[in-house]
Structures are given as C-alpha cells and as structure tokens.
CSV table of C-alpha atoms (C1' of nucleotides) in Angstrom, one decimal:
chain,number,residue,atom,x,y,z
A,118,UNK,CA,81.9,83.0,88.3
A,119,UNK,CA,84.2,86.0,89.4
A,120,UNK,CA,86.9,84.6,88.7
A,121,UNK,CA,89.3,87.6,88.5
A,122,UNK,CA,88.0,88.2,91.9
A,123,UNK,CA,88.5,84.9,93.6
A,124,UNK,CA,92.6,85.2,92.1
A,125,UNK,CA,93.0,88.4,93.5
A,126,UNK,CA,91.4,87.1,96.8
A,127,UNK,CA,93.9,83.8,97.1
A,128,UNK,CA,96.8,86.6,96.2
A,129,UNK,CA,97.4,87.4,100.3
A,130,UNK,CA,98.3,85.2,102.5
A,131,UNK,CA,96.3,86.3,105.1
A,132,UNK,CA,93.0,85.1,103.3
A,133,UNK,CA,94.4,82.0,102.1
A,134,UNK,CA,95.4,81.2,105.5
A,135,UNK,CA,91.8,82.4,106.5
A,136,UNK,CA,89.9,79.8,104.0
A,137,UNK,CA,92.6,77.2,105.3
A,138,UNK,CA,91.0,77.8,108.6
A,139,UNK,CA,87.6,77.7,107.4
A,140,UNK,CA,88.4,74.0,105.8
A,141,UNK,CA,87.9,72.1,108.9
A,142,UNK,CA,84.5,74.1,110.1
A,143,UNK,CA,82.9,77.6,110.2
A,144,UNK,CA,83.7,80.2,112.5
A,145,UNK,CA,82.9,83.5,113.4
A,146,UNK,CA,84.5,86.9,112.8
A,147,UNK,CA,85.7,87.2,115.9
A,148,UNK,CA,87.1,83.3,116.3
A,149,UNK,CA,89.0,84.1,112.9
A,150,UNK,CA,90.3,87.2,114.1
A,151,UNK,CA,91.5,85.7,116.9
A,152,UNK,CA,94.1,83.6,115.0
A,153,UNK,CA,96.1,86.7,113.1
A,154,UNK,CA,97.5,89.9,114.9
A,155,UNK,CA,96.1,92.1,113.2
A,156,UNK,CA,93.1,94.5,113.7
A,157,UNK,CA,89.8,93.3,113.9
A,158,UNK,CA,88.8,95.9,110.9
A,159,UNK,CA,91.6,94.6,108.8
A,160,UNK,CA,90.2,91.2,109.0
A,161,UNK,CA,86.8,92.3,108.3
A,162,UNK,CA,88.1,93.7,105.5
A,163,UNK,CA,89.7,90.8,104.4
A,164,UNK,CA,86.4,88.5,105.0
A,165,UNK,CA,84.4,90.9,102.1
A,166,UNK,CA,87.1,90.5,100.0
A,167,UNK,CA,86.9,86.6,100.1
A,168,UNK,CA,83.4,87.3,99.8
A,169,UNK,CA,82.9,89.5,97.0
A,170,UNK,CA,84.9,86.9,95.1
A,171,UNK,CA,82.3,84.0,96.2
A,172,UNK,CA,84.6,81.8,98.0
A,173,UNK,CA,83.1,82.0,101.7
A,174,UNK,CA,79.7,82.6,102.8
A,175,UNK,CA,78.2,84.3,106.1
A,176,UNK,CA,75.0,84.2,108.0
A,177,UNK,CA,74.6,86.2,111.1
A,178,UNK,CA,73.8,84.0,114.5
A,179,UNK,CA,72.6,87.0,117.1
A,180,UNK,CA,75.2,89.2,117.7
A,181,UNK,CA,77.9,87.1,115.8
A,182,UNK,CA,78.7,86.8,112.2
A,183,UNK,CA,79.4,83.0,111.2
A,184,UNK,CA,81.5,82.8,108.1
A,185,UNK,CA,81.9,79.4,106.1
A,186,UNK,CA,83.9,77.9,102.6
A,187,UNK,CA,81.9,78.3,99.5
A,188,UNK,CA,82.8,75.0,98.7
A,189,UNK,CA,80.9,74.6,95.4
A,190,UNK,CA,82.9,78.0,94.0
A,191,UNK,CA,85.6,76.7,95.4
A,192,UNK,CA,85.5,73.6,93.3
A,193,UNK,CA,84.6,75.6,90.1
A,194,UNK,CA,88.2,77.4,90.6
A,195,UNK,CA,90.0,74.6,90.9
A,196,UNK,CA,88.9,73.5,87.4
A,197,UNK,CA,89.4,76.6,86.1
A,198,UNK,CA,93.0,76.5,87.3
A,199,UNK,CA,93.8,72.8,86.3
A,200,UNK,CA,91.9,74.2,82.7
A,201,UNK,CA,94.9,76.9,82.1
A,202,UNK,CA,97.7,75.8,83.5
A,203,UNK,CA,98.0,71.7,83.1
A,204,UNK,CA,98.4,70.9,79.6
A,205,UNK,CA,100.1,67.9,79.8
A,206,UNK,CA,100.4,65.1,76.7
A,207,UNK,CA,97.5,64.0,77.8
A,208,UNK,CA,94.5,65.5,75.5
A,209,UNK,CA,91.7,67.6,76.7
A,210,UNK,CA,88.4,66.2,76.6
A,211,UNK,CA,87.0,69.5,76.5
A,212,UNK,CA,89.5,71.1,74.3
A,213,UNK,CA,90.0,71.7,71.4
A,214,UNK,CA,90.4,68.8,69.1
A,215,UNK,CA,90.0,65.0,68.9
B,16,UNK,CA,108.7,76.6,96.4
B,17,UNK,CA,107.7,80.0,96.1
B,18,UNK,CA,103.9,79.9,96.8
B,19,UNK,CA,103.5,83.9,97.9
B,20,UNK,CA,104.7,84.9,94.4
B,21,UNK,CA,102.9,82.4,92.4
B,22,UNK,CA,100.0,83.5,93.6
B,23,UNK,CA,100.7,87.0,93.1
B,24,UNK,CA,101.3,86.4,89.7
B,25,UNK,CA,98.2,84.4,89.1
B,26,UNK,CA,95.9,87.6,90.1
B,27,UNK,CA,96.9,89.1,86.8
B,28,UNK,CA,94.5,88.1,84.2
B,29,UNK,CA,97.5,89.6,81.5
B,30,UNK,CA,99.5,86.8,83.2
B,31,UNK,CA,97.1,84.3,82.8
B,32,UNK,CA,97.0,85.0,79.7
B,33,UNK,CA,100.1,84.3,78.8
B,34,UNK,CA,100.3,81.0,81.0
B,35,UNK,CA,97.0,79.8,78.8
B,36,UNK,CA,99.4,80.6,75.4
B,37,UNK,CA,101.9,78.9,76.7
B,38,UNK,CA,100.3,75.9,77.6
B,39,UNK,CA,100.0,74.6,73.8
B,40,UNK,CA,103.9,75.5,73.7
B,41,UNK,CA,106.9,77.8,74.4
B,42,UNK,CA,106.7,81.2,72.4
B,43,UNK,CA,109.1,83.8,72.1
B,44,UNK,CA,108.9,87.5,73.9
B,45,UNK,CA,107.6,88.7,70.6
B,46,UNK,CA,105.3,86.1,69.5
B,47,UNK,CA,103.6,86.2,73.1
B,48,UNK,CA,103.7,90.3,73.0
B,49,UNK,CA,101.6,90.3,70.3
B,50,UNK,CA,98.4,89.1,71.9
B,51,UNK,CA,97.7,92.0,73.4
B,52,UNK,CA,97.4,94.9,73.8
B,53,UNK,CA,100.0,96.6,75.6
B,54,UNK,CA,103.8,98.5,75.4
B,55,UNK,CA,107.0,95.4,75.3
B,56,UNK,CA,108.2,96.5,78.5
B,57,UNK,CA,105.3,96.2,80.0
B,58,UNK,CA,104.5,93.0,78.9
B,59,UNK,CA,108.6,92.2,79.7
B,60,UNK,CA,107.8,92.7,83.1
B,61,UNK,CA,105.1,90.5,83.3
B,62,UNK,CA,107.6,87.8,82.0
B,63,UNK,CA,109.6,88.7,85.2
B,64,UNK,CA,106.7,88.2,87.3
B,65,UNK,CA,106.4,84.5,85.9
B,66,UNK,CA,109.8,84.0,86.1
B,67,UNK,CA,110.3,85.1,89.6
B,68,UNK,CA,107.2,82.6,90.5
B,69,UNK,CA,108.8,80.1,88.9
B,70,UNK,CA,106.3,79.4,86.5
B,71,UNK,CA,108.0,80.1,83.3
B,72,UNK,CA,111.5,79.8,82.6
B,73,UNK,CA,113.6,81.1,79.0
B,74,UNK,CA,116.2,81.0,77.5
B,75,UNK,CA,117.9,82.9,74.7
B,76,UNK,CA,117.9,81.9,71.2
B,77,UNK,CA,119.3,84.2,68.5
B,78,UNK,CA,118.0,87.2,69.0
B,79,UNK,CA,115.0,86.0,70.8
B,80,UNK,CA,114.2,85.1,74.1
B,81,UNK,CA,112.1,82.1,74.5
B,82,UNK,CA,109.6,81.0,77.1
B,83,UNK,CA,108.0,78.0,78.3
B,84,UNK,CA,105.7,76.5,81.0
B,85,UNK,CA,107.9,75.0,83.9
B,86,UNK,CA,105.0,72.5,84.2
B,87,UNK,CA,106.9,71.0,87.2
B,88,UNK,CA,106.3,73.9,89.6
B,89,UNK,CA,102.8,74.2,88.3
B,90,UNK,CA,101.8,70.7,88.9
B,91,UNK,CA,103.4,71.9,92.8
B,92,UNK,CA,101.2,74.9,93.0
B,93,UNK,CA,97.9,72.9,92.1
B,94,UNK,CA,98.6,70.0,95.0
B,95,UNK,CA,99.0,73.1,96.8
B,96,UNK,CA,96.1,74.9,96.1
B,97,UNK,CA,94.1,71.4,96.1
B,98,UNK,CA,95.2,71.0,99.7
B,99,UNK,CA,94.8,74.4,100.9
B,100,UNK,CA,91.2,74.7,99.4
B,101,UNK,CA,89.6,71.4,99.0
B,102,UNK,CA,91.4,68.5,100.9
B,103,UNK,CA,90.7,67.0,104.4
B,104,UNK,CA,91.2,69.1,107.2
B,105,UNK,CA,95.0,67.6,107.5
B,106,UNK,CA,98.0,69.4,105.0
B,107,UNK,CA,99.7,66.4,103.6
B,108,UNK,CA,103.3,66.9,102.7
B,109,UNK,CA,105.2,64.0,101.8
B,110,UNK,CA,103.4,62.3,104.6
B,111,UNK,CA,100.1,60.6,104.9
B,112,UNK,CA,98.7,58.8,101.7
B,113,UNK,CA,96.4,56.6,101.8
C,1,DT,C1',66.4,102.9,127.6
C,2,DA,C1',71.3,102.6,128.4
C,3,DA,C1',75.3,99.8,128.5
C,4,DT,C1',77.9,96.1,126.4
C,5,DT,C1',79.6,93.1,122.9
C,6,DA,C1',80.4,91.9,117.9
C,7,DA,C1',81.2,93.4,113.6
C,8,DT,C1',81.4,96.7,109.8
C,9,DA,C1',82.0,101.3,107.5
C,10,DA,C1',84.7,105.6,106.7
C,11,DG,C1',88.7,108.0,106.0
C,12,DA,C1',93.7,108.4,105.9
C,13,DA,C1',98.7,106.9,105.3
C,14,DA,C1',102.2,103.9,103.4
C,15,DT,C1',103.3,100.5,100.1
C,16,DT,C1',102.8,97.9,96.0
C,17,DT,C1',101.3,97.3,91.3
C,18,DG,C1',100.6,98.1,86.4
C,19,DT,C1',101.6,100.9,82.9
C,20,DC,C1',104.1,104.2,80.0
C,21,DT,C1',108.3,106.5,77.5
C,22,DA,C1',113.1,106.8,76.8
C,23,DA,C1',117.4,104.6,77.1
C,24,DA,C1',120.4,100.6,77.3
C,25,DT,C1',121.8,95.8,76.1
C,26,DC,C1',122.3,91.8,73.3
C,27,DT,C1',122.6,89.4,68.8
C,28,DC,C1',122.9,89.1,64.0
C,29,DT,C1',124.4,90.6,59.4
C,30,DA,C1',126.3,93.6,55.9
D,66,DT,C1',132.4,98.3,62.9
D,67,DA,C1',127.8,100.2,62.0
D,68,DG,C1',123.1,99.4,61.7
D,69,DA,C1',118.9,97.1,62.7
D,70,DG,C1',115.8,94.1,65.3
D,71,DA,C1',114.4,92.0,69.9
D,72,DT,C1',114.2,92.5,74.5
D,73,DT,C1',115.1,94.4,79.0
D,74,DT,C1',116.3,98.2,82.4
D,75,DA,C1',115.3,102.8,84.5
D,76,DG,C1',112.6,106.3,86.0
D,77,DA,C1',108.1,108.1,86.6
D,78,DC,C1',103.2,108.3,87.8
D,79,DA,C1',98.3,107.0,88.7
D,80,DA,C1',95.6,103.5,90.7
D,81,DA,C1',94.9,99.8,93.8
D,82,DT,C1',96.0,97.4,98.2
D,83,DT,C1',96.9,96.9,103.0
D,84,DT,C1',96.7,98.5,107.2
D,85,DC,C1',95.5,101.6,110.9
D,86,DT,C1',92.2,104.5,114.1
D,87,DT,C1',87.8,106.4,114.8
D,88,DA,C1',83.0,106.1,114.3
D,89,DT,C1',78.7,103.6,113.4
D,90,DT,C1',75.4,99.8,113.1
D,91,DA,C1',73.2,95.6,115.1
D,92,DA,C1',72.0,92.5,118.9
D,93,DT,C1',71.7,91.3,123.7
D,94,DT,C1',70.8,92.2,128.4
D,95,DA,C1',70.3,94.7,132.8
DNA sequence: TAATTAATAAGAAATTTGTCTAAATCTCTA
DNA sequence: TAGAGATTTAGACAAATTTCTTATTAATTA
C-alpha cells in the first residue's frame, strides 16, 4: 500500500474536499472541476496525485474521464491510522503482547 | 480543531514516527531524538509541527522537555477522517446518530 | 478530414518544506 | 557565578509543492 503517498495526498485540502465529493458517487473530471475555482489543469493535477497514492480510481467513458473512491484502499488507511495513533488502555490484538 | 495542520503533519513519515513512539508513552526531546537519524533541531521542529496540530503537547521537566500524545484531538482527527472518507454521504457533527 | 469538446502534459514562477550549522535560552550543580 | 547538558531559535539553502498558461492528446461529430 503507498502509504506515504496516500498521507501526502489527504495533506491539501483541495483533494480531501475532492474524495469528500467523490463519497456520495463518481463523477467526471470536468463535474469535479466544476466545484473548485481553480484551473482545470490544477485539478487534473490534483486527480493523479490522489491517484498515484491509490485512493480514487478512473475509467474513461468517450470523451470524459469518470473518476471514483478506491474504497477498499481507502479502508486499509484508515486501519493504518487507528494502528499508530490510538493506543488507548485498551490492548492490541495485533500488537505486541498478551 | 485544527484539521489543515494535522494533516500536514501526518504527511511526514519522521512525524509518524514519532506519534507511533509516543503511543506506548510520553518521551522526552532526547529520548525521542535518538530514533533517528537526524540533527536536534531538526527533529525540534518536527515537535513544533505536532504541537501546532495539536497532537502532542509538553511540558518542561528539569532540564528536559517532555512530550506526550494529546489522545483527545487524535480520537477528533480519526471521526474526522472516518467521516470524510468512509461514512454515508451526510457529515455528522453533533447531529444525526442513529 | 476539420472542428469541437474533454482532459492531460510541459514548462515556469512563487511558495512551502525539510534539513543543516551556529548561536541563544533554560536548568541544574559545583 | 561559571560550566555543562538539553532544547530551541535564527538564518540559509536545496528540493518539493501548488498554481498558472500554453500546448498536446483523445474522442465525437459535422
């Protein structure tokens, strides 16, 4: 999993606002683009970025480019997160000791 | 909460680093420095980072500065990131639960 | 085939980030 | 008060990031 990747990806807002998007359906470049003022080569930018780090997906539809949430890496984040940072009093039951 | 500059900080993988030490209990500037491999300051600055997220407070003891995981505002940035990535289509903030 | 629309690639400018060395600050102890 | 240890601040610099404009690729349609 690229992990160091997918951190660096959720480190601007702009793409996590892009994913939030995403949550509720896939879209296309140009839908996305539509919801930021920004150039459209900024955002395209932004959508290999997410990309490269695994965390959406794209298929091309004729002269469109459909994006969509990865939702499986997605998921495998999310553990990784909860792994380092919540180390409650409750034990791990993949850590380290009984 | 300061979400921008959580997230920030999370795209280090120095940083994580030194979240995943601290998880099994606060260290001092020293004790943490010594994990890797890199000049104090440099490494004092990444304690700013943290600090400036919220995600690890200190305080002073002797001679030695000692940090710890503010699990509070951790626990915030993973409902956060839960929502944001992996919930319904619907942010909940304080309002609809089940 | 030429024009049109959607999207990405290339190259450049401004800003931010990560790291270093040297200097300063804070605390303890002789 | 002087000295030593622990940590941070200041200043500098290379590398990475974010954004733009211009150019290019891909697909549709007249």
């Amino acid at each position: 999993m690229r992990m160091n990747e997918a951190f660096k990806a959720l480190a601007d807002p702009t793409r996590r606002e892009i994913l939030r998007l995403l949550r509720s359906g896939e879209m296309s470049a140009g839908q996305l683009a539509q919801h930021f003022d920004m150039s459209k080569p900024s955002m395209s930018h932004h959508f290999a970025t997410l990309k490269q780090a695994d965390l959406i997906g794209s298929r091309r539809e004729g002269q469109q480019v459909i994006y969509y949430l990865n939702t499986t890496v997605v998921e495998d984040l999310m553990v990784v997160i909860l792994d380092m940072l919540s180390g409650n009093a409750a034990p791990s039951k993949g850590g380290a000791n009984p």
